[in-house]
PDB file of C-alpha atoms in Angstrom:
ATOM      1  CA  ASP A   1       4.813   6.617 -17.704  1.00  0.00           C
ATOM      2  CA  GLY A   2       4.553   6.202 -13.897  1.00  0.00           C
ATOM      3  CA  VAL A   3       1.678   7.284 -11.214  1.00  0.00           C
ATOM      4  CA  ARG A   4      -0.285  11.071 -11.172  1.00  0.00           C
ATOM      5  CA  PHE A   5      -2.653  12.305  -8.629  1.00  0.00           C
ATOM      6  CA  PHE A   6      -5.662  14.632  -9.063  1.00  0.00           C
ATOM      7  CA  ASN A   7      -7.838  17.232  -7.151  1.00  0.00           C
ATOM      8  CA  PHE A   8     -11.268  18.026  -7.504  1.00  0.00           C
ATOM      9  CA  ASN A   9     -12.946  20.147  -5.808  1.00  0.00           C
ATOM     10  CA  ALA A  10     -16.175  22.060  -7.241  1.00  0.00           C
ATOM     11  CA  LYS A  11     -14.891  25.387  -7.218  1.00  0.00           C
ATOM     12  CA  ASP A  12     -11.781  25.141  -9.397  1.00  0.00           C
ATOM     13  CA  GLY A  13     -12.533  21.791 -10.933  1.00  0.00           C
ATOM     14  CA  LEU A  14      -9.570  19.211 -11.998  1.00  0.00           C
ATOM     15  CA  ASN A  15      -6.181  19.941 -10.957  1.00  0.00           C
ATOM     16  CA  ILE A  16      -3.502  18.066 -12.182  1.00  0.00           C
ATOM     17  CA  LEU A  17      -1.249  17.325  -9.149  1.00  0.00           C
ATOM     18  CA  ASP A  18       2.690  16.778  -9.448  1.00  0.00           C
ATOM     19  CA  LYS A  19       3.992  13.666 -10.780  1.00  0.00           C
ATOM     20  CA  GLN A  20       4.658  11.994  -8.043  1.00  0.00           C
ATOM     21  CA  PHE A  21       7.477   9.317  -9.096  1.00  0.00           C
ATOM     22  CA  GLU A  22       8.120   7.171 -12.102  1.00  0.00           C
ATOM     23  CA  ASN A  23       7.011   3.869 -10.971  1.00  0.00           C
ATOM     24  CA  GLU A  24       3.353   2.312 -12.177  1.00  0.00           C
ATOM     25  CA  ALA A  25       1.186   1.498  -9.250  1.00  0.00           C
ATOM     26  CA  LYS A  26       0.883  -2.551  -8.551  1.00  0.00           C
ATOM     27  CA  ALA A  27      -1.394  -1.943  -5.606  1.00  0.00           C
ATOM     28  CA  LEU A  28      -3.651   0.941  -3.821  1.00  0.00           C
ATOM     29  CA  ALA A  29      -6.010   1.205  -0.348  1.00  0.00           C
ATOM     30  CA  PHE A  30      -7.869   4.021   0.711  1.00  0.00           C
ATOM     31  CA  THR A  31      -9.641   4.669   4.129  1.00  0.00           C
ATOM     32  CA  PRO A  32     -13.389   4.292   4.163  1.00  0.00           C
ATOM     33  CA  ASP A  33     -13.880   8.193   4.161  1.00  0.00           C
ATOM     34  CA  GLY A  34     -10.820   8.329   1.166  1.00  0.00           C
ATOM     35  CA  SER A  35      -9.121  10.867   3.628  1.00  0.00           C
ATOM     36  CA  THR A  36      -5.882   8.404   3.283  1.00  0.00           C
ATOM     37  CA  LEU A  37      -4.351   6.846   0.367  1.00  0.00           C
ATOM     38  CA  ALA A  38      -1.997   3.848   0.404  1.00  0.00           C
ATOM     39  CA  ILE A  39      -0.176   3.124  -2.840  1.00  0.00           C
ATOM     40  CA  SER A  40       2.652   0.430  -3.550  1.00  0.00           C
ATOM     41  CA  ASP A  41       4.928   0.819  -6.407  1.00  0.00           C
ATOM     42  CA  GLY A  42       5.989  -2.829  -5.617  1.00  0.00           C
ATOM     43  CA  GLU A  43       8.909  -1.589  -4.166  1.00  0.00           C
ATOM     44  CA  ARG A  44       7.818   0.723  -1.421  1.00  0.00           C
ATOM     45  CA  ILE A  45       4.797   1.640   0.237  1.00  0.00           C
ATOM     46  CA  ARG A  46       3.519   5.519   0.208  1.00  0.00           C
ATOM     47  CA  ILE A  47       0.463   6.812   2.479  1.00  0.00           C
ATOM     48  CA  ARG A  48      -0.842   9.967   2.016  1.00  0.00           C
ATOM     49  CA  ASP A  49      -3.033  12.237   2.987  1.00  0.00           C
ATOM     50  CA  SER A  50      -6.117  12.636   0.542  1.00  0.00           C
ATOM     51  CA  GLU A  51      -6.761  16.056   1.351  1.00  0.00           C
ATOM     52  CA  THR A  52      -3.363  17.444   1.193  1.00  0.00           C
ATOM     53  CA  ASN A  53      -1.651  15.032  -1.194  1.00  0.00           C
ATOM     54  CA  LYS A  54       0.977  14.743   1.430  1.00  0.00           C
ATOM     55  CA  GLU A  55       2.910  11.630   2.169  1.00  0.00           C
ATOM     56  CA  PHE A  56       3.584  11.030   5.530  1.00  0.00           C
ATOM     57  CA  ALA A  57       4.292   7.093   6.267  1.00  0.00           C
ATOM     58  CA  SER A  58       6.706   5.337   3.667  1.00  0.00           C
ATOM     59  CA  ILE A  59       7.045   1.425   4.069  1.00  0.00           C
ATOM     60  CA  GLN A  60       9.776  -0.785   2.233  1.00  0.00           C
ATOM     61  CA  GLN A  61       7.437  -3.642   1.341  1.00  0.00           C
ATOM     62  CA  LYS A  62       8.157  -5.372  -1.811  1.00  0.00           C
ATOM     63  CA  ASN A  63       6.326  -7.619  -3.609  1.00  0.00           C
ATOM     64  CA  ILE A  64       1.935  -6.349  -2.552  1.00  0.00           C
ATOM     65  CA  SER A  65      -0.765  -7.567  -4.416  1.00  0.00           C
ATOM     66  CA  LYS A  66      -3.580  -5.911  -2.296  1.00  0.00           C
ATOM     67  CA  MET A  67      -3.791  -4.074   0.543  1.00  0.00           C
ATOM     68  CA  ALA A  68      -6.362  -2.548   3.113  1.00  0.00           C
ATOM     69  CA  ILE A  69      -5.760   0.585   5.645  1.00  0.00           C
ATOM     70  CA  SER A  70      -8.023   0.662   8.842  1.00  0.00           C
ATOM     71  CA  PRO A  71     -10.879   3.437   9.456  1.00  0.00           C
ATOM     72  CA  ASP A  72      -8.584   5.189  10.990  1.00  0.00           C
ATOM     73  CA  ALA A  73      -5.225   5.278   8.881  1.00  0.00           C
ATOM     74  CA  LYS A  74      -2.960   3.484  11.736  1.00  0.00           C
ATOM     75  CA  ILE A  75      -3.064   0.093  10.466  1.00  0.00           C
ATOM     76  CA  LEU A  76      -2.398  -1.494   6.974  1.00  0.00           C
ATOM     77  CA  PHE A  77      -2.830  -4.385   6.277  1.00  0.00           C
ATOM     78  CA  THR A  78      -0.377  -6.580   2.909  1.00  0.00           C
ATOM     79  CA  TYR A  79      -0.853  -9.418   1.038  1.00  0.00           C
ATOM     80  CA  ALA A  80       1.865 -10.803  -1.465  1.00  0.00           C
ATOM     81  CA  ALA A  81       1.552 -14.077  -3.239  1.00  0.00           C
ATOM     82  CA  PHE A  82       2.272 -17.609  -1.080  1.00  0.00           C
ATOM     83  CA  ARG A  83       5.908 -18.539  -2.254  1.00  0.00           C
ATOM     84  CA  LYS A  84       8.379 -22.159  -1.150  1.00  0.00           C
ATOM     85  CA  THR A  85      11.563 -21.082  -1.496  1.00  0.00           C
ATOM     86  CA  LYS A  86      14.874 -23.288  -0.920  1.00  0.00           C
ATOM     87  CA  GLU A  87      15.033 -20.880   2.675  1.00  0.00           C
ATOM     88  CA  HIS A  88      11.450 -20.680   3.252  1.00  0.00           C
ATOM     89  CA  PRO A  89      10.098 -24.816   2.009  1.00  0.00           C
ATOM     90  CA  GLU A  90       7.007 -24.207   3.680  1.00  0.00           C
ATOM     91  CA  GLY A  91       6.182 -20.730   2.510  1.00  0.00           C
ATOM     92  CA  GLN A  92       7.082 -17.701   3.832  1.00  0.00           C
ATOM     93  CA  GLN A  93       4.970 -15.217   5.810  1.00  0.00           C
ATOM     94  CA  ASN A  94       2.902 -12.946   2.992  1.00  0.00           C
ATOM     95  CA  LEU A  95       0.263 -11.295   5.172  1.00  0.00           C
ATOM     96  CA  HIS A  96       1.223  -8.470   6.995  1.00  0.00           C
ATOM     97  CA  VAL A  97      -0.116  -5.982   9.268  1.00  0.00           C
ATOM     98  CA  PHE A  98       1.993  -2.437  10.141  1.00  0.00           C
ATOM     99  CA  ASP A  99       1.377   0.320  12.226  1.00  0.00           C
ATOM    100  CA  ILE A 100       1.732   3.049   9.969  1.00  0.00           C
ATOM    101  CA  ALA A 101       3.410   5.457  12.416  1.00  0.00           C
ATOM    102  CA  THR A 102       6.139   3.518  12.844  1.00  0.00           C
ATOM    103  CA  GLY A 103       6.648   1.418   9.839  1.00  0.00           C
ATOM    104  CA  ASN A 104       7.076  -1.534  11.987  1.00  0.00           C
ATOM    105  CA  ILE A 105       5.315  -4.612  11.402  1.00  0.00           C
ATOM    106  CA  ILE A 106       2.505  -5.865  14.182  1.00  0.00           C
ATOM    107  CA  ASP A 107       2.472  -9.635  12.832  1.00  0.00           C
ATOM    108  CA  SER A 108       3.320 -11.678   9.837  1.00  0.00           C
ATOM    109  CA  ARG A 109       1.375 -14.760   8.951  1.00  0.00           C
ATOM    110  CA  ILE A 110       1.297 -17.402   6.114  1.00  0.00           C
ATOM    111  CA  HIS A 111      -1.628 -17.036   3.859  1.00  0.00           C
ATOM    112  CA  ILE A 112      -2.891 -20.070   1.450  1.00  0.00           C
ATOM    113  CA  PRO A 113      -5.803 -18.346  -0.663  1.00  0.00           C
ATOM    114  CA  ALA A 114      -8.847 -20.369  -1.255  1.00  0.00           C
ATOM    115  CA  GLU A 115     -10.927 -19.278  -4.090  1.00  0.00           C
ATOM    116  CA  THR A 116     -11.262 -15.550  -2.839  1.00  0.00           C
ATOM    117  CA  TRP A 117      -8.908 -13.507  -0.624  1.00  0.00           C
TER     118      TRP A 117
END
């Protein structure tokens, strides 16, 4: 019934934070140190500070199935399933690199997965 965030520390234990949005999570990614979280609901990617639980960036991007965040939380990589359409008979770009601060696409490519991503 939506996505909820929890916070745990030794002093206070488990705290349930406010429900953030109604849609389910389609994809999640953390920085290696766990300080930043990216969550996609299938329409938009929200970037949150894990310590404060505050959203500090939002990127409009549909149909994401995989994501990764750079260790410094400046770059977001997204992947969507490869698709061919009438408008894009060779397939459309489905691997994107975003600047998190601006939400701008830095690079986009077509990626056709083999056995693994």
